[in-house]
Amino acid sequence: MAQKARLLIVEDEAAIRSGLVDVFVYHGYEVETADHGDDGLRKALSGQFDLILLDVMLPGVDGFEICNRIRQQDRQQPVIMLTAKSSDEDIVQGLTLGADDYVAKPFSVTQLVLRVEAVLRRSGFGEASTREIRLNNGLVIDTENLCAGDTVFTRREMDLLHYLCQQSERPVAREELLARVWGYANHMEIETRTVDIHIAKLRRKIEIDPANPEAIITVRGAGYRLMLAEQ
Ligand code: CA
């Protein structure tokens, strides 16, 4: 079964918002909405969405600022801006702030769906998942059978490894792991410890010396990074 893409729609106009929800639900997306910039910002930074559709003019924090904040946190997060006018200035500003694309209102729904699909494809969404993960310490993890030799992994551990593997170019914050691997949007202190506990268990399984980890390294202030074997 194809994986459902999770879409966040930040749009204050109720008619447009509900129209977009209908269209994307119809096309098989999981959709969440925000009708205010502040709520949009909070949800956008949760790291839970495969793509964010972002209106520019919003009550509270505007769409440009939300885009800017998303980029400070996550350079990879796909974002499409919905601009009210197709003025070049808006478009240039949106793209300068790091939106992946923009769609000018009034837009054709078909065009918008195609743009969303294109941006998701470029972001690597829905790519066949890796059958094996090769770590820098020589360990090869069989992701289908949840094992590496005699070592067996839980489904959660494998999801965690998988997500870190997909993001292996960068360290991943615990909050993002909670959102993406556990599905927790509003983390609490106790929940970020959940991530640490799972990382510790994983290290005992995959590290040559768990006290001096080399496969899952801690990047101070940034999170955990999985170190893959050189290609
Ligand atoms: Ca608006």
Coordinates of C-alpha atoms and ligand atoms in Angstrom, one line a residue:
M1 CA 0.0 0.0 0.0
A2 CA 1.3 3.4 -0.9
Q3 CA 2.4 5.6 2.0
K4 CA 0.0 8.5 2.6
A5 CA 1.7 11.9 2.4
R6 CA 0.9 14.2 5.4
L7 CA 0.0 17.7 4.3
L8 CA -0.4 20.8 6.4
I9 CA -2.5 23.6 5.0
V10 CA -2.1 27.0 6.5
E11 CA -4.9 29.2 5.1
D12 CA -7.2 31.6 6.9
E13 CA -9.9 31.8 4.3
A14 CA -12.4 29.1 5.3
A15 CA -13.8 28.5 1.8
I16 CA -10.3 28.0 0.3
R17 CA -9.2 25.9 3.2
S18 CA -12.1 23.5 3.1
G19 CA -11.8 23.3 -0.7
L20 CA -8.2 22.3 -0.4
V21 CA -9.0 19.8 2.4
D22 CA -11.6 18.1 0.2
V23 CA -9.3 17.9 -2.8
F24 CA -6.3 16.5 -1.0
V25 CA -8.3 14.1 1.1
Y26 CA -9.8 12.9 -2.2
H27 CA -6.3 12.4 -3.6
G28 CA -5.3 10.3 -0.7
Y29 CA -3.5 12.7 1.5
E30 CA -3.6 13.0 5.3
V31 CA -4.5 16.6 5.9
E32 CA -4.1 18.9 8.9
T33 CA -5.1 22.6 8.8
A34 CA -4.3 25.9 10.6
D35 CA -6.4 29.0 10.1
H36 CA -4.1 31.4 12.0
G37 CA -0.4 32.2 11.5
D38 CA 0.6 31.4 15.1
D39 CA -1.1 28.0 15.0
G40 CA 0.4 27.5 11.5
L41 CA 3.9 28.2 12.7
R42 CA 3.6 25.9 15.7
K43 CA 2.3 23.0 13.5
A44 CA 4.8 23.8 10.7
L45 CA 7.7 23.5 13.2
S46 CA 6.5 20.1 14.5
G47 CA 8.3 18.3 11.8
Q48 CA 5.3 16.0 11.2
F49 CA 4.4 17.0 7.6
D50 CA 5.7 15.8 4.3
L51 CA 4.7 19.1 2.7
I52 CA 3.3 22.4 3.9
L53 CA 1.0 24.6 1.8
L54 CA 1.4 28.1 3.2
D55 CA -0.7 31.1 2.5
V56 CA 1.2 34.4 2.6
M57 CA -1.4 36.8 4.2
L58 CA -2.5 35.4 7.5
P59 CA -3.6 36.7 10.9
G60 CA -0.7 36.6 13.3
V61 CA 2.6 35.5 11.9
D62 CA 2.6 35.8 8.1
G63 CA 3.5 33.1 5.6
F64 CA 6.9 34.5 4.7
E65 CA 7.9 34.6 8.4
I66 CA 6.6 31.0 8.9
C67 CA 8.7 29.9 5.9
N68 CA 11.7 31.7 7.2
R69 CA 11.3 29.9 10.6
I70 CA 10.8 26.5 9.0
R71 CA 14.1 27.0 7.0
Q72 CA 16.0 27.9 10.1
Q73 CA 14.9 24.6 11.7
D74 CA 14.8 22.3 8.7
R75 CA 16.3 23.0 5.3
Q76 CA 14.6 19.9 3.8
Q77 CA 11.0 20.5 4.7
P78 CA 9.0 20.9 1.5
V79 CA 7.0 24.1 1.4
I80 CA 4.7 25.6 -1.3
M81 CA 3.6 29.2 -0.9
L82 CA 0.1 30.3 -1.9
T83 CA 0.5 33.9 -3.0
A84 CA -2.5 36.1 -3.3
K85 CA -1.1 38.2 -6.1
S86 CA 1.2 36.9 -8.8
S87 CA 3.4 39.9 -8.4
D88 CA 7.0 39.1 -9.0
E89 CA 8.0 40.6 -5.7
D90 CA 5.9 38.2 -3.7
I91 CA 7.3 35.2 -5.6
V92 CA 10.9 36.3 -5.4
Q93 CA 10.5 36.9 -1.7
G94 CA 8.9 33.5 -1.1
L95 CA 11.5 31.6 -3.1
T96 CA 14.4 33.6 -1.5
L97 CA 13.1 32.5 1.9
G98 CA 13.3 29.0 0.7
A99 CA 9.9 27.9 -0.5
D100 CA 10.2 25.0 -3.0
D101 CA 7.5 26.4 -5.2
Y102 CA 4.6 28.9 -5.2
V103 CA 1.1 28.9 -6.6
A104 CA -0.6 32.2 -7.3
K105 CA -4.3 32.6 -6.4
P106 CA -6.7 32.0 -7.9
F107 CA -5.2 28.7 -8.8
S108 CA -6.4 25.6 -10.6
V109 CA -6.8 22.7 -8.2
T110 CA -5.4 20.3 -10.8
Q111 CA -2.3 22.4 -11.1
L112 CA -1.8 22.7 -7.4
V113 CA -2.1 18.9 -6.9
L114 CA 0.5 18.4 -9.7
R115 CA 2.8 20.9 -8.1
V116 CA 2.5 19.2 -4.7
E117 CA 3.2 15.8 -6.3
A118 CA 6.3 17.2 -8.1
V119 CA 7.7 18.8 -4.9
L120 CA 7.1 15.6 -3.0
R121 CA 8.9 13.6 -5.7
R122 CA 11.9 15.9 -5.6
S123 CA 12.0 15.6 -1.8
G124 CA 12.3 11.8 -2.2
F125 CA 8.9 11.0 -0.6
G126 CA 7.6 7.5 -1.4
E127 CA 10.9 6.2 -2.7
A128 CA 11.3 2.5 -2.2
S129 CA 12.5 2.1 1.3
T130 CA 16.1 0.8 1.8
R131 CA 16.3 -2.9 2.1
E132 CA 19.5 -2.7 4.1
I133 CA 21.3 0.0 6.0
R134 CA 25.1 -0.1 5.9
L135 CA 26.8 1.6 8.8
N136 CA 30.2 3.1 9.0
N137 CA 31.3 0.4 11.5
G138 CA 30.6 -2.4 8.9
L139 CA 27.3 -3.5 10.4
V140 CA 24.7 -4.3 7.7
I141 CA 21.1 -4.1 9.0
D142 CA 18.4 -6.0 7.2
T143 CA 15.4 -3.6 7.4
E144 CA 12.8 -6.2 6.2
N145 CA 13.7 -8.9 8.6
L146 CA 14.5 -6.4 11.4
C147 CA 17.9 -7.9 12.2
A148 CA 21.6 -7.7 11.7
G149 CA 23.0 -11.2 12.1
D150 CA 21.7 -12.5 15.4
T151 CA 20.7 -9.1 16.7
V152 CA 17.0 -8.4 16.4
F153 CA 15.4 -5.0 16.3
T154 CA 11.9 -3.9 17.4
R155 CA 9.7 -2.2 14.8
R156 CA 10.2 1.1 16.6
E157 CA 14.0 0.8 16.6
M158 CA 13.8 0.0 12.9
D159 CA 11.6 3.0 12.2
L160 CA 14.1 5.2 14.1
L161 CA 17.0 3.8 12.2
H162 CA 15.1 4.3 9.0
Y163 CA 14.3 7.9 9.6
L164 CA 17.9 8.6 10.7
C165 CA 19.2 6.9 7.6
Q166 CA 17.0 9.0 5.3
Q167 CA 18.3 12.1 7.1
S168 CA 21.9 10.9 7.4
E169 CA 23.3 14.1 5.9
R170 CA 22.4 15.9 9.1
P171 CA 21.8 15.5 12.8
V172 CA 18.1 15.1 13.7
A173 CA 16.7 16.8 16.8
R174 CA 14.9 14.7 19.4
E175 CA 11.7 16.7 18.9
E176 CA 11.7 15.9 15.2
L177 CA 12.3 12.2 16.0
L178 CA 9.4 12.3 18.4
A179 CA 7.2 13.8 15.7
R180 CA 8.3 11.7 12.8
V181 CA 8.9 8.3 14.4
W182 CA 6.5 8.4 17.4
G183 CA 3.9 10.9 16.0
Y184 CA 4.0 13.1 19.1
A185 CA 3.3 16.7 18.1
N186 CA 3.6 18.4 21.4
H187 CA 6.5 16.9 23.2
M188 CA 7.2 17.1 26.9
E189 CA 10.4 16.6 28.7
I190 CA 9.5 13.0 29.6
E191 CA 8.9 12.2 25.9
T192 CA 12.3 13.5 24.7
R193 CA 13.8 11.1 27.2
T194 CA 11.9 8.3 25.3
V195 CA 14.1 9.1 22.3
D196 CA 17.3 9.0 24.4
I197 CA 16.3 5.6 25.9
H198 CA 15.7 4.1 22.5
I199 CA 18.9 5.5 21.1
A200 CA 20.8 4.0 24.1
K201 CA 19.2 0.6 23.4
L202 CA 20.0 0.9 19.7
R203 CA 23.6 1.7 20.5
R204 CA 24.0 -1.4 22.6
K205 CA 22.9 -3.3 19.5
I206 CA 24.8 -1.6 16.8
E207 CA 27.9 0.0 18.3
I208 CA 31.2 -1.8 18.6
D209 CA 31.7 0.2 21.9
P210 CA 28.3 1.6 23.1
A211 CA 30.2 3.9 25.5
N212 CA 32.0 5.5 22.6
P213 CA 29.3 5.6 19.9
E214 CA 30.5 6.0 16.3
A215 CA 27.4 4.8 14.3
I216 CA 24.9 7.0 16.0
I217 CA 26.7 10.1 17.1
T218 CA 25.4 12.9 19.3
V219 CA 25.8 16.3 17.8
R220 CA 25.7 18.7 20.7
G221 CA 22.7 21.0 20.5
A222 CA 21.5 19.5 17.2
G223 CA 20.5 15.9 17.8
Y224 CA 21.5 12.4 16.6
R225 CA 23.2 11.5 13.4
L226 CA 23.5 8.1 11.8
M227 CA 26.8 7.5 10.2
L228 CA 26.5 5.4 7.1
A229 CA 29.2 3.5 5.2
E230 CA 30.9 5.3 2.4
Q231 CA 29.2 4.5 -0.9
Ligands
CA1 CA -4.9 34.8 3.5

